[in-house]
Amino acid sequence: MRRTLIALAAASFAASGQVPYERLRNAQTEAQNWLTYNGSYASNHHSALDQITPGNVRNLELKWVWQANSLEKLEATPLVVDGVIYLTDPPNDVVAVDARTGRVFWTYRHPLPPGVAPCCGQVNRGLAILDNTLYLGTLDGRLVALDAGSGRKKWDAKVADYTKGYALTVAPLAVKDKIIIGSACGEFGIRGFVAAHDAKTGKQIWKFNTIPAPGEPGHETWKGDSWKYGGGSVWVTGSYDPALNLTYWGIGNPGPDWNPYVRPGDNLYTDCVLALDPDTGQMKWHFQFTPNDNWDFDSVQIPVLADIKWKDRERKVMLWGNRNGFFYVLDRTSGEFLLGKPFVKQTWAAGLDERGRPVRVPGKGPSLAGTEVWPGVQGGTNWYAPSFSPRTQLFYLTAWEDYHSTYYAWEQEYEAGKWYAGGSVRAEVPAIRREAIRTWGPEAGYGVVRAIDPQTGTRVWDYKMSDVSDSGLLTTAADLLFSGNREGHFFALDAKNGKLLWNRYLGGQVASSPISYSVDGKQYVTIAAGHSLFTFGLREPQ
Amino acid sequence: MRCKAVLLCCAILPVVAQHGSVKVVNPYTSPEDLAAGAKLFRAQCATCHGEAARGTTTGPDLTSGSLRHGSSDEAIFLTISKGVSGTPMPAFNFAGERIWTLVTHIRAMSIARGASQASGNPGEGRRIYQSAGCAGCHTVAGEGGLVGPDLSDVGSRLSLQELRSSVLQPDGTVAPEYWTASLRMSSGQKITGTRLNEDTFSIQLRDSKGKLISVYRKDVADYEIVRKSPMPGSGAKLKTPELDHLLAFLASLRNSDVGSGQ
C-alpha cells in the first residue's frame, strides 16, 4: 500500500509540471523537453541533445511502444514535459504516458456528436500546454482545456460550427495568456480564420478572418459572393517571435480547390503566410505564395524562424519550403522576399519575379479534360515538419520529387458543410497510403529528404527513398537527422552529408514528425508509425 | 409520407442486416431522383471515385456491381451514411432521401457499363478457355495458375469491350501488380517474377512457380521493371465465333458464381 502511494505521488509529481509562458518562450534551453507542437516558438525541429551521435546511433534499441485505440493514422506530434508525454489518439482522445516506460498515466475521451464528418480525415495534430493546462482542438469545433495532472476537463469553448464543415485538427499554440487556433476543412467551402482564446476561460479575444469581408483590405481580390466560402483554412501550427511580438501562420488553399474560374483574383489571404500581433490579431504583413491557386497548394507548412547571416548581414529570416514546389527565404520583420527557387520539378511557373510572385505558365489550370502539372496535388512538400540546424546552417525538408497529377475542373454549387472542390485530381501515388503494397513505377514520383542551403536555395544533398514520404524531420546537436517514411521505416542520416547511419522497419506508415527528449540524463527519439508510438534509446551495458 | 418511409428504412436497416428476412427497397428511383443523385455524386463523391465512378487512387471503382462493403442497395446506403473506418471514406450526414438518390445513380452507372450483352455461348467459351491453356496462368473459382490475374469475378470488373481488348491486346493495360521484376544479382544470379512490393531497401516478388522471394537492393546489380504482359497474344488467333464464346464465358464469371458454362 505504501509503495503504491509513493508510486502514485511520484507519478502525479511528474504529471503536474508547471509550464508558465516563460518556459515556452525559452523552450530551446530545455533540450530534455518538447514543449510545443514544433518543439519551440522558432519551429526549427532541432534538438540540442547530443548523446546519440553518428558514432553510436547504431546502438539504438526499442525501449517501448504505445499502441493507439484508433485505426486512423497518427499525425500528432507529442509534447514532452518533465518526463511525461502528452499525445492524442484520433480523433480526439488524449493520453498521458510515462516517457521512460510508455505506461499510461491517464486517458481523456472526447465524445463526438453524430454527424461529425470533417472533409479530410479524422485527424488531430496535437496539443498545447500552458501552466498546468493542456489545450485540444476537436473535430466538433471545440477548444477543450484539460488539467495536465489528471486529464479532467476544465472547460470547453465553441470555436467553430462543425455543421457548416468546420473542424479543428491543428495543435493550438499558447502565447502569453492566449491560446491561438484555426479551422481546417478548406474543401468544405468554409471561411477560414485564426482566433485567440483566453487561456483561463476559453472566451474568444480576437478573430482574424483569412478571407476578408466587404470593406476589409484584400476583399477586392474576390469576385461576387465567392469570398463567403473561399477556404483559407488553418491546419498546421504557426510560430512566434517574442522579440518582434509576431505570430506567423500558414494559410490553406482557396475554395473551390480546382475551379479558379469562379473566383478570379488573387484570393487573399489564401496560400499566404500571415504575421499577426498575438495580443490583438492585427496583421502586420502578409506574403502570398500562390495567388489564385488552382492546384490545392495549401501554404500550411510550418514557418521556420532562423537568425542567420544572410548574404552580407545578420537577418531575422523565415525559411519556407512550399507545397507549390518553391523554397523561399523571407525577412520575417517585414515580409520582404529575399530568395525563391524551385526545390522539386515544377511545370506551373516560369519563375518568381523580384517580389516573389510566381510568373504563371499559361494553360496549366485544371480543365474538364484534365491538365497534367508537376508537382502533383500533395505538393513538393506538405504539412510535415522541416528542420533547420543552426550547426550546419542547412534547411532540411521531405520532398516529393518528379511527382505530378492530372487536375480536373467543373462547376459546382456551394452547399454548407459539404464537399466543395469544383473538380478532381488523378495521380498514380495515393494521397494517403492505404496498404503496405506499393507497385507503381518510379515515374510516378518518389520521396527524398533534401538539404538546402538557405543562402542560395540550392540542393546540398539528397537521401532518396523508393516511396514518397509524409514524415517530418528532426535534427540534433550531434548532427543527426531523424525521419521516417510511408514505407514504414524510421532512420537516422548524417545531417552533414545525408548518409544513412541507422534504420529500423516499423511496419506502419509514418505521418508525423520525430522528436527527441531526455529523462534521467538519457536521450530518446520517438516517432509515430502505423497506429503506435515507438521510442528508441541507446542500448545499455548489461 | 415519403420522408416517413425513408426514416423507417433507416431504422430497420440493422435488423435487415441481421436477419436478412426483409428486403429494403430504394424508394427514390425516379428520373428526377437519378438526376439529383448524379449531381450530388459529382459534387461529393467524384473527387475520390472519379466523375464516371470508375475509381481513382483514393477511392475504388463503384461501377463493377461487386462492391467491397456490400453491393445491395441497403449495403451501399450504409456505406455512404456510416463511412468506412480506417479508409479515406467519411460518413456522409445527408438526409436519407439524398443518400437513396446516390444509390440510384451508382446503380445506374453499373447498369450503363454492363449494357452490352455477350453474343457467344458461355458453355462453348468454357471449353475454349480450357483447350487454349488459359487456366495454366489464370485462376477461376480457386483452380488454375497464379501468374495472371484471378478471373473468378472478371465479368463484374470489366465490360465486354474491356474483356475483348484484354484478350486481343494483353499488353494494352497491364495493372502494376502484374508487372514483372527482372533482376540480375551481384552474384550473377538472375531472378524474374511478378513484382509484388518494394521499398527503399528491398524488393518482393513471386516467381513462376509461386515461390515468394525477397531480395535486398544492395545485392542487386541490375533491376528492370517489365511492364508487358507475359500473356501470349494467342487470343488474336481465335476466329469470330470462338472469340465471342470465350468472351461470353468470361463475362459470366461473377465472384462466387463460377460461370454459366456448366
GROMACS .gro file of N, CA and C in nm, chain B residues 128-129 132-134 138 163-171 229-247 250:
model
  105
  670ILE      N    1  -1.329  -2.360  -7.472
  670ILE     CA    2  -1.218  -2.290  -7.540
  670ILE      C    3  -1.117  -2.241  -7.436
  671TYR      N    4  -1.168  -2.190  -7.324
  671TYR     CA    5  -1.082  -2.143  -7.214
  671TYR      C    6  -0.988  -2.255  -7.171
  674ALA      N    7  -0.743  -2.374  -7.473
  674ALA     CA    8  -0.641  -2.275  -7.511
  674ALA      C    9  -0.534  -2.259  -7.403
  675GLY      N   10  -0.552  -2.325  -7.289
  675GLY     CA   11  -0.449  -2.322  -7.185
  675GLY      C   12  -0.454  -2.201  -7.094
  676CYS      N   13  -0.567  -2.129  -7.094
  676CYS     CA   14  -0.579  -2.008  -7.010
  676CYS      C   15  -0.558  -2.041  -6.862
  680HIS      N   16  -0.422  -1.847  -6.518
  680HIS     CA   17  -0.533  -1.776  -6.452
  680HIS      C   18  -0.612  -1.870  -6.362
  705LEU      N   19  -1.300  -0.666  -7.183
  705LEU     CA   20  -1.261  -0.807  -7.190
  705LEU      C   21  -1.202  -0.838  -7.328
  706ARG      N   22  -1.266  -0.785  -7.430
  706ARG     CA   23  -1.219  -0.808  -7.566
  706ARG      C   24  -1.076  -0.753  -7.585
  707SER      N   25  -1.054  -0.628  -7.539
  707SER     CA   26  -0.919  -0.571  -7.552
  707SER      C   27  -0.818  -0.651  -7.473
  708SER      N   28  -0.857  -0.699  -7.354
  708SER     CA   29  -0.761  -0.773  -7.271
  708SER      C   30  -0.718  -0.902  -7.338
  709VAL      N   31  -0.811  -0.966  -7.408
  709VAL     CA   32  -0.778  -1.092  -7.476
  709VAL      C   33  -0.694  -1.065  -7.601
  710LEU      N   34  -0.733  -0.962  -7.676
  710LEU     CA   35  -0.667  -0.937  -7.805
  710LEU      C   36  -0.535  -0.863  -7.791
  711GLN      N   37  -0.531  -0.766  -7.698
  711GLN     CA   38  -0.408  -0.688  -7.676
  711GLN      C   39  -0.368  -0.693  -7.529
  712PRO      N   40  -0.314  -0.806  -7.486
  712PRO     CA   41  -0.284  -0.819  -7.342
  712PRO      C   42  -0.186  -0.714  -7.289
  713ASP      N   43  -0.105  -0.654  -7.379
  713ASP     CA   44  -0.010  -0.553  -7.332
  713ASP      C   45  -0.073  -0.414  -7.320
  771SER      N   46   0.269  -0.770  -7.054
  771SER     CA   47   0.201  -0.887  -7.002
  771SER      C   48   0.272  -1.012  -7.052
  772PRO      N   49   0.297  -1.108  -6.964
  772PRO     CA   50   0.355  -1.233  -7.011
  772PRO      C   51   0.252  -1.318  -7.087
  773MET      N   52   0.129  -1.268  -7.096
  773MET     CA   53   0.023  -1.345  -7.162
  773MET      C   54   0.047  -1.348  -7.313
  774PRO      N   55   0.046  -1.469  -7.371
  774PRO     CA   56   0.064  -1.477  -7.516
  774PRO      C   57  -0.056  -1.414  -7.587
  775GLY      N   58  -0.033  -1.349  -7.696
  775GLY     CA   59  -0.143  -1.285  -7.768
  775GLY      C   60  -0.222  -1.384  -7.851
  776SER      N   61  -0.235  -1.508  -7.798
  776SER     CA   62  -0.299  -1.614  -7.877
  776SER      C   63  -0.448  -1.589  -7.897
  777GLY      N   64  -0.505  -1.501  -7.813
  777GLY     CA   65  -0.647  -1.468  -7.833
  777GLY      C   66  -0.672  -1.414  -7.971
  778ALA      N   67  -0.570  -1.347  -8.026
  778ALA     CA   68  -0.587  -1.285  -8.158
  778ALA      C   69  -0.605  -1.391  -8.266
  779LYS      N   70  -0.563  -1.513  -8.235
  779LYS     CA   71  -0.575  -1.619  -8.337
  779LYS      C   72  -0.717  -1.676  -8.343
  780LEU      N   73  -0.796  -1.646  -8.241
  780LEU     CA   74  -0.931  -1.701  -8.236
  780LEU      C   75  -1.018  -1.638  -8.345
  781LYS      N   76  -1.097  -1.721  -8.408
  781LYS     CA   77  -1.190  -1.671  -8.509
  781LYS      C   78  -1.313  -1.612  -8.438
  782THR      N   79  -1.394  -1.539  -8.511
  782THR     CA   80  -1.504  -1.465  -8.452
  782THR      C   81  -1.594  -1.549  -8.359
  783PRO      N   82  -1.647  -1.664  -8.402
  783PRO     CA   83  -1.739  -1.731  -8.308
  783PRO      C   84  -1.668  -1.778  -8.182
  784GLU      N   85  -1.545  -1.830  -8.197
  784GLU     CA   86  -1.472  -1.879  -8.078
  784GLU      C   87  -1.445  -1.764  -7.981
  785LEU      N   88  -1.405  -1.652  -8.036
  785LEU     CA   89  -1.375  -1.536  -7.951
  785LEU      C   90  -1.501  -1.492  -7.876
  786ASP      N   91  -1.613  -1.487  -7.946
  786ASP     CA   92  -1.738  -1.447  -7.881
  786ASP      C   93  -1.778  -1.545  -7.771
  787HIS      N   94  -1.755  -1.673  -7.795
  787HIS     CA   95  -1.786  -1.774  -7.693
  787HIS      C   96  -1.699  -1.751  -7.569
  788LEU      N   97  -1.568  -1.730  -7.596
  788LEU     CA   98  -1.475  -1.709  -7.483
  788LEU      C   99  -1.516  -1.583  -7.403
  789LEU      N  100  -1.551  -1.478  -7.475
  789LEU     CA  101  -1.590  -1.354  -7.407
  789LEU      C  102  -1.719  -1.376  -7.328
  792LEU      N  103  -1.617  -1.547  -7.009
  792LEU     CA  104  -1.551  -1.454  -6.915
  792LEU      C  105  -1.653  -1.359  -6.855
   0.00000   0.00000   0.00000
